[in-house]
């Protein structure tokens, strides 16, 4: 795993390796939108995914924003265009918890294969789901377990499968999958979620090796956050649980191409304090890191139900 210090503000050249016209159609027009490559971001309607959309647009990339709620996607699109009117924002409305997923295959193929104006150079597999309330496994339904596994493992694998031909045509390109430090320190009450995050790491490492042996200039990276303030963690930010904007800035900086490291490594923990926390866990005996994971999960579960009880009382008082 590799850590690179975050810059406070992503520079205009942070992802310059992937901002190019390689593989452009000769029939393309010469407008700024047509010249700029596209980045696909899954799970774009909040948290880290929405931050990715804004920060990629700030760097000049056109964006394909994926989500299941079209009205929320339209709000994200409007917010991006208000700040960056020169950027083209396409919407991919599709559910992530179903399989087979024909709307995903049809919609994404139409964008990245059938439309010559879309030159895809970046994919951010950000979408992830988790069962609410920190239930024990036997308390979950088969449908809820299947939904977590489908959205966190099958969905990003299918995104990669569909997008890889386009990424190879427009290389150098980037395929990122956002995993979790829970893949290394699996907490209780989240076994389906933690299991899928372990899949994401192994999937990315295998694909990274595949690109290397096939001599493809497609950078496959697994980004590993700890707790981040988002839809999965609705608490005030702390040193170990930063805002989604702060974490995404760290991720952009860690992916930057430099003369001493032109390509990013296969697994990256971009946020400084997550990195040092993970290193401390690796240097500690397993019983200690397991104890810490248990305590954090128990506290998060207690906080969740305390907040849920307060909200129930507030509703009754209204």
PDB file of C-alpha atoms in Angstrom:
ATOM      1  CA  UNK A   1       0.000   0.000   0.000  1.00  0.00           C
ATOM      2  CA  UNK A   2       1.203   3.464  -0.859  1.00  0.00           C
ATOM      3  CA  UNK A   3       0.464   6.819   0.747  1.00  0.00           C
ATOM      4  CA  UNK A   4       0.995  10.178  -0.862  1.00  0.00           C
ATOM      5  CA  UNK A   5       0.428  13.395   1.053  1.00  0.00           C
ATOM      6  CA  UNK A   6      -2.723  15.235   0.047  1.00  0.00           C
ATOM      7  CA  UNK A   7      -2.593  18.716  -1.405  1.00  0.00           C
ATOM      8  CA  UNK A   8      -5.030  21.218   0.090  1.00  0.00           C
ATOM      9  CA  UNK A   9      -6.372  22.041  -3.370  1.00  0.00           C
ATOM     10  CA  UNK A  10      -6.092  19.600  -6.310  1.00  0.00           C
ATOM     11  CA  UNK A  11      -3.944  21.264  -8.939  1.00  0.00           C
ATOM     12  CA  UNK A  12      -5.180  21.667 -12.501  1.00  0.00           C
ATOM     13  CA  UNK A  13      -2.693  18.986 -13.536  1.00  0.00           C
ATOM     14  CA  UNK A  14      -3.466  16.456 -10.785  1.00  0.00           C
ATOM     15  CA  UNK A  15      -4.848  13.906 -13.256  1.00  0.00           C
ATOM     16  CA  UNK A  16      -3.078  15.177 -16.387  1.00  0.00           C
ATOM     17  CA  UNK A  17      -2.016  11.617 -17.293  1.00  0.00           C
ATOM     18  CA  UNK A  18      -5.645  10.855 -18.163  1.00  0.00           C
ATOM     19  CA  UNK A  19      -6.521  14.201 -19.768  1.00  0.00           C
ATOM     20  CA  UNK A  20      -5.716  13.636 -23.441  1.00  0.00           C
ATOM     21  CA  UNK A  21      -7.270  13.061 -26.868  1.00  0.00           C
ATOM     22  CA  UNK A  22      -5.880   9.573 -27.517  1.00  0.00           C
ATOM     23  CA  UNK A  23      -8.294   7.480 -29.549  1.00  0.00           C
ATOM     24  CA  UNK A  24     -10.453  10.462 -30.482  1.00  0.00           C
ATOM     25  CA  UNK A  25     -12.741  10.055 -33.472  1.00  0.00           C
ATOM     26  CA  UNK A  26     -11.733  12.044 -36.547  1.00  0.00           C
ATOM     27  CA  UNK A  27     -15.375  13.059 -36.931  1.00  0.00           C
ATOM     28  CA  UNK A  28     -15.453  14.810 -33.546  1.00  0.00           C
ATOM     29  CA  UNK A  29     -16.049  18.533 -33.465  1.00  0.00           C
ATOM     30  CA  UNK A  30     -13.525  20.880 -31.927  1.00  0.00           C
ATOM     31  CA  UNK A  31     -15.531  22.367 -29.060  1.00  0.00           C
ATOM     32  CA  UNK A  32     -14.054  22.303 -25.572  1.00  0.00           C
ATOM     33  CA  UNK A  33     -16.577  19.694 -24.471  1.00  0.00           C
ATOM     34  CA  UNK A  34     -15.636  17.397 -27.344  1.00  0.00           C
ATOM     35  CA  UNK A  35     -11.928  17.796 -26.635  1.00  0.00           C
ATOM     36  CA  UNK A  36     -12.228  16.897 -22.948  1.00  0.00           C
ATOM     37  CA  UNK A  37     -12.292  13.202 -21.992  1.00  0.00           C
ATOM     38  CA  UNK A  38     -15.014  11.684 -19.832  1.00  0.00           C
ATOM     39  CA  UNK A  39     -14.935  10.224 -16.334  1.00  0.00           C
ATOM     40  CA  UNK A  40     -17.595   7.813 -15.067  1.00  0.00           C
ATOM     41  CA  UNK A  41     -18.479   8.006 -11.361  1.00  0.00           C
ATOM     42  CA  UNK A  42     -20.859   5.492  -9.772  1.00  0.00           C
ATOM     43  CA  UNK A  43     -22.894   6.360  -6.699  1.00  0.00           C
ATOM     44  CA  UNK A  44     -22.866  10.053  -7.607  1.00  0.00           C
ATOM     45  CA  UNK A  45     -25.791  11.444  -5.615  1.00  0.00           C
ATOM     46  CA  UNK A  46     -24.039  12.020  -2.295  1.00  0.00           C
ATOM     47  CA  UNK A  47     -20.933  11.667  -0.173  1.00  0.00           C
ATOM     48  CA  UNK A  48     -17.681  10.643  -1.833  1.00  0.00           C
ATOM     49  CA  UNK A  49     -19.302   9.995  -5.218  1.00  0.00           C
ATOM     50  CA  UNK A  50     -20.752  13.484  -5.492  1.00  0.00           C
ATOM     51  CA  UNK A  51     -17.384  14.929  -4.480  1.00  0.00           C
ATOM     52  CA  UNK A  52     -15.690  12.937  -7.236  1.00  0.00           C
ATOM     53  CA  UNK A  53     -18.093  14.447  -9.783  1.00  0.00           C
ATOM     54  CA  UNK A  54     -17.347  18.001  -8.646  1.00  0.00           C
ATOM     55  CA  UNK A  55     -13.584  17.569  -8.363  1.00  0.00           C
ATOM     56  CA  UNK A  56     -13.261  15.859 -11.748  1.00  0.00           C
ATOM     57  CA  UNK A  57     -15.343  18.631 -13.319  1.00  0.00           C
ATOM     58  CA  UNK A  58     -13.051  21.184 -11.655  1.00  0.00           C
ATOM     59  CA  UNK A  59     -10.123  19.504 -13.405  1.00  0.00           C
ATOM     60  CA  UNK A  60     -11.850  19.895 -16.774  1.00  0.00           C
ATOM     61  CA  UNK A  61     -13.194  16.377 -17.285  1.00  0.00           C
ATOM     62  CA  UNK A  62     -16.637  15.745 -18.693  1.00  0.00           C
ATOM     63  CA  UNK A  63     -18.571  13.480 -16.341  1.00  0.00           C
ATOM     64  CA  UNK A  64     -20.958  10.537 -16.525  1.00  0.00           C
ATOM     65  CA  UNK A  65     -22.802  10.464 -13.188  1.00  0.00           C
ATOM     66  CA  UNK A  66     -24.443   7.166 -12.225  1.00  0.00           C
ATOM     67  CA  UNK A  67     -27.191   6.704  -9.677  1.00  0.00           C
ATOM     68  CA  UNK A  68     -30.607   5.143  -9.248  1.00  0.00           C
ATOM     69  CA  UNK A  69     -32.546   8.344  -8.475  1.00  0.00           C
ATOM     70  CA  UNK A  70     -32.890  10.546 -11.545  1.00  0.00           C
ATOM     71  CA  UNK A  71     -34.136  13.590  -9.630  1.00  0.00           C
ATOM     72  CA  UNK A  72     -31.096  13.501  -7.334  1.00  0.00           C
ATOM     73  CA  UNK A  73     -28.799  13.065 -10.327  1.00  0.00           C
ATOM     74  CA  UNK A  74     -30.394  16.098 -11.966  1.00  0.00           C
ATOM     75  CA  UNK A  75     -29.644  18.138  -8.830  1.00  0.00           C
ATOM     76  CA  UNK A  76     -25.997  17.041  -8.961  1.00  0.00           C
ATOM     77  CA  UNK A  77     -25.855  17.895 -12.663  1.00  0.00           C
ATOM     78  CA  UNK A  78     -27.329  21.359 -12.064  1.00  0.00           C
ATOM     79  CA  UNK A  79     -24.877  22.062  -9.236  1.00  0.00           C
ATOM     80  CA  UNK A  80     -21.904  21.050 -11.396  1.00  0.00           C
ATOM     81  CA  UNK A  81     -23.038  23.104 -14.396  1.00  0.00           C
ATOM     82  CA  UNK A  82     -23.615  26.146 -12.191  1.00  0.00           C
ATOM     83  CA  UNK A  83     -19.925  26.068 -11.252  1.00  0.00           C
ATOM     84  CA  UNK A  84     -18.440  24.592 -14.431  1.00  0.00           C
ATOM     85  CA  UNK A  85     -20.693  25.491 -17.402  1.00  0.00           C
ATOM     86  CA  UNK A  86     -18.161  24.232 -19.970  1.00  0.00           C
ATOM     87  CA  UNK A  87     -18.406  20.661 -18.648  1.00  0.00           C
ATOM     88  CA  UNK A  88     -20.716  18.071 -20.184  1.00  0.00           C
ATOM     89  CA  UNK A  89     -22.561  15.997 -17.563  1.00  0.00           C
ATOM     90  CA  UNK A  90     -24.297  12.833 -18.773  1.00  0.00           C
ATOM     91  CA  UNK A  91     -26.592  10.809 -16.502  1.00  0.00           C
ATOM     92  CA  UNK A  92     -26.697   7.026 -16.165  1.00  0.00           C
ATOM     93  CA  UNK A  93     -29.834   6.070 -14.226  1.00  0.00           C
ATOM     94  CA  UNK A  94     -29.658   2.456 -13.117  1.00  0.00           C
ATOM     95  CA  UNK A  95     -30.151   0.320 -10.026  1.00  0.00           C
ATOM     96  CA  UNK A  96     -27.079  -1.425  -8.597  1.00  0.00           C
ATOM     97  CA  UNK A  97     -28.693  -4.124  -6.440  1.00  0.00           C
ATOM     98  CA  UNK A  98     -30.290  -6.215  -9.207  1.00  0.00           C
ATOM     99  CA  UNK A  99     -28.878  -9.043 -11.300  1.00  0.00           C
ATOM    100  CA  UNK A 100     -28.966  -9.544 -14.238  1.00  0.00           C
ATOM    101  CA  UNK A 101     -28.775  -5.788 -14.821  1.00  0.00           C
ATOM    102  CA  UNK A 102     -29.881  -5.206 -18.399  1.00  0.00           C
ATOM    103  CA  UNK A 103     -30.505  -1.442 -17.911  1.00  0.00           C
ATOM    104  CA  UNK A 104     -26.866  -1.053 -16.837  1.00  0.00           C
ATOM    105  CA  UNK A 105     -25.503  -3.053 -19.777  1.00  0.00           C
ATOM    106  CA  UNK A 106     -27.694  -1.245 -22.305  1.00  0.00           C
ATOM    107  CA  UNK A 107     -27.283   2.261 -20.895  1.00  0.00           C
ATOM    108  CA  UNK A 108     -23.548   2.141 -20.267  1.00  0.00           C
ATOM    109  CA  UNK A 109     -22.769   0.439 -23.582  1.00  0.00           C
ATOM    110  CA  UNK A 110     -24.721   3.140 -25.414  1.00  0.00           C
ATOM    111  CA  UNK A 111     -22.566   5.790 -23.755  1.00  0.00           C
ATOM    112  CA  UNK A 112     -19.049   4.357 -23.951  1.00  0.00           C
ATOM    113  CA  UNK A 113     -19.291   2.197 -27.081  1.00  0.00           C
ATOM    114  CA  UNK A 114     -21.981   3.655 -29.338  1.00  0.00           C
ATOM    115  CA  UNK A 115     -21.325   7.385 -28.855  1.00  0.00           C
ATOM    116  CA  UNK A 116     -18.021   8.411 -30.536  1.00  0.00           C
ATOM    117  CA  UNK A 117     -18.001  11.750 -28.698  1.00  0.00           C
ATOM    118  CA  UNK A 118     -17.519   9.988 -25.348  1.00  0.00           C
ATOM    119  CA  UNK A 119     -13.814   9.286 -24.815  1.00  0.00           C
ATOM    120  CA  UNK A 120     -13.714   7.505 -21.480  1.00  0.00           C
ATOM    121  CA  UNK A 121     -10.373   7.752 -19.656  1.00  0.00           C
ATOM    122  CA  UNK A 122     -11.431   7.484 -15.991  1.00  0.00           C
ATOM    123  CA  UNK A 123     -13.803   5.148 -14.135  1.00  0.00           C
ATOM    124  CA  UNK A 124     -14.438   5.621 -10.411  1.00  0.00           C
ATOM    125  CA  UNK A 125     -16.242   2.563  -9.022  1.00  0.00           C
ATOM    126  CA  UNK A 126     -17.413   4.377  -5.909  1.00  0.00           C
ATOM    127  CA  UNK A 127     -20.881   2.982  -5.251  1.00  0.00           C
ATOM    128  CA  UNK A 128     -21.311   0.916  -2.113  1.00  0.00           C
ATOM    129  CA  UNK A 129     -24.169  -0.139   0.156  1.00  0.00           C
ATOM    130  CA  UNK A 130     -24.402  -1.507   3.670  1.00  0.00           C
ATOM    131  CA  UNK A 131     -27.239  -2.903   5.766  1.00  0.00           C
ATOM    132  CA  UNK A 132     -28.595  -0.311   8.178  1.00  0.00           C
ATOM    133  CA  UNK A 133     -28.613  -0.761  11.931  1.00  0.00           C
ATOM    134  CA  UNK A 134     -25.594  -3.083  12.241  1.00  0.00           C
ATOM    135  CA  UNK A 135     -27.685  -6.297  12.316  1.00  0.00           C
ATOM    136  CA  UNK A 136     -26.399  -9.746  13.188  1.00  0.00           C
ATOM    137  CA  UNK A 137     -26.179 -11.881  10.072  1.00  0.00           C
ATOM    138  CA  UNK A 138     -29.138 -14.099  11.015  1.00  0.00           C
ATOM    139  CA  UNK A 139     -31.284 -10.983  11.452  1.00  0.00           C
ATOM    140  CA  UNK A 140     -30.833 -10.036   7.803  1.00  0.00           C
ATOM    141  CA  UNK A 141     -33.060 -11.192   4.985  1.00  0.00           C
ATOM    142  CA  UNK A 142     -31.664 -13.091   2.034  1.00  0.00           C
ATOM    143  CA  UNK A 143     -32.685 -10.113  -0.122  1.00  0.00           C
ATOM    144  CA  UNK A 144     -30.666  -7.616   1.940  1.00  0.00           C
ATOM    145  CA  UNK A 145     -27.558  -9.819   1.894  1.00  0.00           C
ATOM    146  CA  UNK A 146     -27.889 -10.312  -1.860  1.00  0.00           C
ATOM    147  CA  UNK A 147     -28.332  -6.560  -2.393  1.00  0.00           C
ATOM    148  CA  UNK A 148     -25.105  -5.735  -0.532  1.00  0.00           C
ATOM    149  CA  UNK A 149     -23.110  -8.396  -2.374  1.00  0.00           C
ATOM    150  CA  UNK A 150     -24.551  -7.444  -5.767  1.00  0.00           C
ATOM    151  CA  UNK A 151     -23.979  -3.695  -5.425  1.00  0.00           C
ATOM    152  CA  UNK A 152     -20.532  -3.921  -3.828  1.00  0.00           C
ATOM    153  CA  UNK A 153     -19.006  -6.792  -5.816  1.00  0.00           C
ATOM    154  CA  UNK A 154     -20.945  -7.763  -8.951  1.00  0.00           C
ATOM    155  CA  UNK A 155     -21.846  -4.185  -9.931  1.00  0.00           C
ATOM    156  CA  UNK A 156     -18.256  -2.801  -9.957  1.00  0.00           C
ATOM    157  CA  UNK A 157     -17.025  -5.925 -11.747  1.00  0.00           C
ATOM    158  CA  UNK A 158     -19.689  -5.432 -14.431  1.00  0.00           C
ATOM    159  CA  UNK A 159     -18.828  -1.727 -14.727  1.00  0.00           C
ATOM    160  CA  UNK A 160     -15.190  -2.699 -15.284  1.00  0.00           C
ATOM    161  CA  UNK A 161     -16.094  -5.396 -17.811  1.00  0.00           C
ATOM    162  CA  UNK A 162     -18.165  -2.998 -19.907  1.00  0.00           C
ATOM    163  CA  UNK A 163     -15.722  -0.077 -19.681  1.00  0.00           C
ATOM    164  CA  UNK A 164     -12.390  -1.837 -20.216  1.00  0.00           C
ATOM    165  CA  UNK A 165     -12.547  -1.849 -24.043  1.00  0.00           C
ATOM    166  CA  UNK A 166     -13.073   1.927 -24.001  1.00  0.00           C
ATOM    167  CA  UNK A 167     -10.341   2.436 -21.402  1.00  0.00           C
ATOM    168  CA  UNK A 168      -7.944   0.440 -23.575  1.00  0.00           C
ATOM    169  CA  UNK A 169      -8.828   2.487 -26.657  1.00  0.00           C
ATOM    170  CA  UNK A 170      -8.179   5.734 -24.806  1.00  0.00           C
ATOM    171  CA  UNK A 171      -5.155   4.805 -22.708  1.00  0.00           C
ATOM    172  CA  UNK A 172      -3.455   5.879 -20.577  1.00  0.00           C
ATOM    173  CA  UNK A 173      -6.584   5.507 -18.493  1.00  0.00           C
ATOM    174  CA  UNK A 174      -7.661   4.867 -14.924  1.00  0.00           C
ATOM    175  CA  UNK A 175      -9.979   2.313 -13.312  1.00  0.00           C
ATOM    176  CA  UNK A 176     -10.486   2.960  -9.591  1.00  0.00           C
ATOM    177  CA  UNK A 177     -12.515   0.864  -7.175  1.00  0.00           C
ATOM    178  CA  UNK A 178     -13.250   2.297  -3.740  1.00  0.00           C
ATOM    179  CA  UNK A 179     -12.953  -0.424  -1.102  1.00  0.00           C
ATOM    180  CA  UNK A 180     -12.717  -0.008   2.690  1.00  0.00           C
ATOM    181  CA  UNK A 181     -10.134  -0.547   5.397  1.00  0.00           C
ATOM    182  CA  UNK A 182     -12.716  -2.996   6.721  1.00  0.00           C
ATOM    183  CA  UNK A 183     -11.325  -5.422   4.137  1.00  0.00           C
ATOM    184  CA  UNK A 184      -8.210  -5.744   6.335  1.00  0.00           C
ATOM    185  CA  UNK A 185      -9.867  -5.255   9.730  1.00  0.00           C
ATOM    186  CA  UNK A 186     -13.366  -6.735   9.303  1.00  0.00           C
ATOM    187  CA  UNK A 187     -15.739  -5.365  11.962  1.00  0.00           C
ATOM    188  CA  UNK A 188     -18.654  -7.303  13.468  1.00  0.00           C
ATOM    189  CA  UNK A 189     -22.243  -6.728  12.280  1.00  0.00           C
ATOM    190  CA  UNK A 190     -21.004  -5.943   8.760  1.00  0.00           C
ATOM    191  CA  UNK A 191     -19.943  -9.360   7.464  1.00  0.00           C
ATOM    192  CA  UNK A 192     -21.548  -9.159   3.969  1.00  0.00           C
ATOM    193  CA  UNK A 193     -20.176  -5.629   3.510  1.00  0.00           C
ATOM    194  CA  UNK A 194     -16.669  -6.500   4.746  1.00  0.00           C
ATOM    195  CA  UNK A 195     -16.621  -9.605   2.574  1.00  0.00           C
ATOM    196  CA  UNK A 196     -17.406  -7.603  -0.559  1.00  0.00           C
ATOM    197  CA  UNK A 197     -14.677  -5.104   0.256  1.00  0.00           C
ATOM    198  CA  UNK A 198     -12.188  -7.957   0.417  1.00  0.00           C
ATOM    199  CA  UNK A 199     -13.442  -8.995  -3.022  1.00  0.00           C
ATOM    200  CA  UNK A 200     -12.857  -5.457  -4.332  1.00  0.00           C
ATOM    201  CA  UNK A 201      -9.212  -5.568  -3.228  1.00  0.00           C
ATOM    202  CA  UNK A 202      -8.496  -8.992  -4.756  1.00  0.00           C
ATOM    203  CA  UNK A 203     -10.443  -8.126  -7.924  1.00  0.00           C
ATOM    204  CA  UNK A 204      -8.433  -4.941  -8.429  1.00  0.00           C
ATOM    205  CA  UNK A 205      -5.086  -6.611  -7.716  1.00  0.00           C
ATOM    206  CA  UNK A 206      -5.849  -9.399 -10.182  1.00  0.00           C
ATOM    207  CA  UNK A 207      -6.925  -6.916 -12.851  1.00  0.00           C
ATOM    208  CA  UNK A 208      -3.816  -4.808 -12.191  1.00  0.00           C
ATOM    209  CA  UNK A 209      -1.672  -7.894 -12.866  1.00  0.00           C
ATOM    210  CA  UNK A 210      -3.736  -8.635 -15.979  1.00  0.00           C
ATOM    211  CA  UNK A 211      -3.083  -5.157 -17.383  1.00  0.00           C
ATOM    212  CA  UNK A 212       0.630  -5.554 -16.625  1.00  0.00           C
ATOM    213  CA  UNK A 213       1.021  -8.913 -18.363  1.00  0.00           C
ATOM    214  CA  UNK A 214      -1.048  -7.719 -21.343  1.00  0.00           C
ATOM    215  CA  UNK A 215       1.049  -4.523 -21.543  1.00  0.00           C
ATOM    216  CA  UNK A 216      -1.982  -2.270 -21.281  1.00  0.00           C
ATOM    217  CA  UNK A 217      -1.617   1.312 -20.076  1.00  0.00           C
ATOM    218  CA  UNK A 218      -4.749   1.075 -17.924  1.00  0.00           C
ATOM    219  CA  UNK A 219      -3.994   1.983 -14.314  1.00  0.00           C
ATOM    220  CA  UNK A 220      -6.083  -0.201 -11.983  1.00  0.00           C
ATOM    221  CA  UNK A 221      -6.196   1.192  -8.454  1.00  0.00           C
ATOM    222  CA  UNK A 222      -8.027   0.146  -5.305  1.00  0.00           C
ATOM    223  CA  UNK A 223      -8.610   3.178  -3.047  1.00  0.00           C
ATOM    224  CA  UNK A 224      -9.114   2.350   0.628  1.00  0.00           C
ATOM    225  CA  UNK A 225     -10.865   4.816   2.944  1.00  0.00           C
ATOM    226  CA  UNK A 226     -11.665   4.342   6.603  1.00  0.00           C
ATOM    227  CA  UNK A 227     -14.622   6.197   8.076  1.00  0.00           C
ATOM    228  CA  UNK A 228     -15.678   9.233   6.015  1.00  0.00           C
ATOM    229  CA  UNK A 229     -18.611  11.551   6.678  1.00  0.00           C
ATOM    230  CA  UNK A 230     -21.178  10.386   4.111  1.00  0.00           C
ATOM    231  CA  UNK A 231     -24.485   8.589   3.811  1.00  0.00           C
ATOM    232  CA  UNK A 232     -22.918   5.606   5.588  1.00  0.00           C
ATOM    233  CA  UNK A 233     -21.415   7.713   8.401  1.00  0.00           C
ATOM    234  CA  UNK A 234     -23.631  10.663   9.342  1.00  0.00           C
ATOM    235  CA  UNK A 235     -21.618  12.126  12.193  1.00  0.00           C
ATOM    236  CA  UNK A 236     -19.559  15.301  12.673  1.00  0.00           C
ATOM    237  CA  UNK A 237     -16.106  15.121  11.038  1.00  0.00           C
ATOM    238  CA  UNK A 238     -13.099  14.148  13.126  1.00  0.00           C
ATOM    239  CA  UNK A 239      -9.416  13.542  12.453  1.00  0.00           C
ATOM    240  CA  UNK A 240     -10.154   9.883  11.682  1.00  0.00           C
ATOM    241  CA  UNK A 241     -13.469  10.548   9.914  1.00  0.00           C
ATOM    242  CA  UNK A 242     -12.944  13.454   7.488  1.00  0.00           C
ATOM    243  CA  UNK A 243     -15.464  15.147   5.258  1.00  0.00           C
ATOM    244  CA  UNK A 244     -16.017  13.480   1.882  1.00  0.00           C
ATOM    245  CA  UNK A 245     -14.482  16.530   0.197  1.00  0.00           C
ATOM    246  CA  UNK A 246     -11.271  16.203   2.222  1.00  0.00           C
ATOM    247  CA  UNK A 247     -10.932  12.487   1.531  1.00  0.00           C
ATOM    248  CA  UNK A 248     -11.568  12.940  -2.205  1.00  0.00           C
ATOM    249  CA  UNK A 249      -8.942  15.688  -2.412  1.00  0.00           C
ATOM    250  CA  UNK A 250      -6.492  13.233  -0.846  1.00  0.00           C
ATOM    251  CA  UNK A 251      -7.451  10.583  -3.394  1.00  0.00           C
ATOM    252  CA  UNK A 252      -6.975  12.934  -6.351  1.00  0.00           C
ATOM    253  CA  UNK A 253      -3.571  13.972  -5.024  1.00  0.00           C
ATOM    254  CA  UNK A 254      -2.516  10.350  -4.467  1.00  0.00           C
ATOM    255  CA  UNK A 255      -3.356   9.481  -8.082  1.00  0.00           C
ATOM    256  CA  UNK A 256      -1.198  12.278  -9.460  1.00  0.00           C
ATOM    257  CA  UNK A 257       1.414  11.257 -12.017  1.00  0.00           C
ATOM    258  CA  UNK A 258       4.959  12.449 -11.222  1.00  0.00           C
ATOM    259  CA  UNK A 259       8.363  11.962 -12.810  1.00  0.00           C
ATOM    260  CA  UNK A 260       9.424   9.548 -10.058  1.00  0.00           C
ATOM    261  CA  UNK A 261       6.117   7.641 -10.080  1.00  0.00           C
ATOM    262  CA  UNK A 262       4.249   8.046 -13.383  1.00  0.00           C
ATOM    263  CA  UNK A 263       1.665   5.372 -12.536  1.00  0.00           C
ATOM    264  CA  UNK A 264      -0.180   4.868  -9.237  1.00  0.00           C
ATOM    265  CA  UNK A 265       0.293   1.626  -7.264  1.00  0.00           C
ATOM    266  CA  UNK A 266      -2.479  -1.006  -7.163  1.00  0.00           C
ATOM    267  CA  UNK A 267      -3.662  -0.251  -3.604  1.00  0.00           C
ATOM    268  CA  UNK A 268      -3.672   3.241  -2.101  1.00  0.00           C
ATOM    269  CA  UNK A 269      -4.743   4.592   1.294  1.00  0.00           C
ATOM    270  CA  UNK A 270      -4.848   8.262   0.323  1.00  0.00           C
ATOM    271  CA  UNK A 271      -5.903   9.975   3.555  1.00  0.00           C
ATOM    272  CA  UNK A 272      -2.997  10.574   5.946  1.00  0.00           C
ATOM    273  CA  UNK A 273      -4.623   9.534   9.222  1.00  0.00           C
ATOM    274  CA  UNK A 274      -6.322   6.471   7.760  1.00  0.00           C
ATOM    275  CA  UNK A 275      -2.927   5.389   6.454  1.00  0.00           C
ATOM    276  CA  UNK A 276      -1.196   5.708   9.812  1.00  0.00           C
ATOM    277  CA  UNK A 277      -4.083   4.010  11.580  1.00  0.00           C
ATOM    278  CA  UNK A 278      -3.824   1.112   9.146  1.00  0.00           C
ATOM    279  CA  UNK A 279      -0.052   0.893   9.577  1.00  0.00           C
ATOM    280  CA  UNK A 280      -0.489   0.809  13.356  1.00  0.00           C
ATOM    281  CA  UNK A 281      -2.974  -2.030  12.951  1.00  0.00           C
ATOM    282  CA  UNK A 282      -0.589  -3.993  10.730  1.00  0.00           C
ATOM    283  CA  UNK A 283       2.258  -3.549  13.185  1.00  0.00           C
ATOM    284  CA  UNK A 284       0.043  -4.684  16.092  1.00  0.00           C
ATOM    285  CA  UNK A 285      -0.820  -8.283  17.022  1.00  0.00           C
ATOM    286  CA  UNK A 286      -4.044  -9.497  15.406  1.00  0.00           C
ATOM    287  CA  UNK A 287      -5.884  -9.747  18.719  1.00  0.00           C
ATOM    288  CA  UNK A 288      -5.332  -6.024  19.283  1.00  0.00           C
ATOM    289  CA  UNK A 289      -6.515  -4.915  15.835  1.00  0.00           C
ATOM    290  CA  UNK A 290      -9.555  -7.204  16.170  1.00  0.00           C
ATOM    291  CA  UNK A 291     -10.334  -5.683  19.575  1.00  0.00           C
ATOM    292  CA  UNK A 292     -10.172  -2.178  18.114  1.00  0.00           C
ATOM    293  CA  UNK A 293     -12.456  -3.183  15.208  1.00  0.00           C
ATOM    294  CA  UNK A 294     -14.975  -4.640  17.662  1.00  0.00           C
ATOM    295  CA  UNK A 295     -14.986  -1.566  19.883  1.00  0.00           C
ATOM    296  CA  UNK A 296     -15.460   0.805  16.947  1.00  0.00           C
ATOM    297  CA  UNK A 297     -18.351  -1.252  15.538  1.00  0.00           C
ATOM    298  CA  UNK A 298     -20.066  -1.571  18.925  1.00  0.00           C
ATOM    299  CA  UNK A 299     -19.821   2.188  19.450  1.00  0.00           C
ATOM    300  CA  UNK A 300     -21.120   2.934  15.950  1.00  0.00           C
ATOM    301  CA  UNK A 301     -24.039   0.570  16.504  1.00  0.00           C
ATOM    302  CA  UNK A 302     -24.884   2.227  19.827  1.00  0.00           C
ATOM    303  CA  UNK A 303     -24.637   5.693  18.254  1.00  0.00           C
ATOM    304  CA  UNK A 304     -26.880   4.628  15.372  1.00  0.00           C
ATOM    305  CA  UNK A 305     -29.673   3.340  17.582  1.00  0.00           C
ATOM    306  CA  UNK A 306     -29.394   6.273  19.967  1.00  0.00           C
ATOM    307  CA  UNK A 307     -29.828   8.649  17.032  1.00  0.00           C
ATOM    308  CA  UNK A 308     -32.717   6.572  15.654  1.00  0.00           C
ATOM    309  CA  UNK A 309     -34.455   6.697  19.047  1.00  0.00           C
ATOM    310  CA  UNK A 310     -34.035  10.478  19.258  1.00  0.00           C
ATOM    311  CA  UNK A 311     -35.496  10.909  15.781  1.00  0.00           C
ATOM    312  CA  UNK A 312     -38.472   8.706  16.723  1.00  0.00           C
ATOM    313  CA  UNK A 313     -39.135  10.791  19.849  1.00  0.00           C
ATOM    314  CA  UNK A 314     -38.854  14.026  17.859  1.00  0.00           C
ATOM    315  CA  UNK A 315     -41.396  12.777  15.312  1.00  0.00           C
ATOM    316  CA  UNK A 316     -43.843  11.873  18.084  1.00  0.00           C
ATOM    317  CA  UNK A 317     -43.502  15.354  19.584  1.00  0.00           C
ATOM    318  CA  UNK A 318     -44.280  17.074  16.281  1.00  0.00           C
TER     319      UNK A 318
END
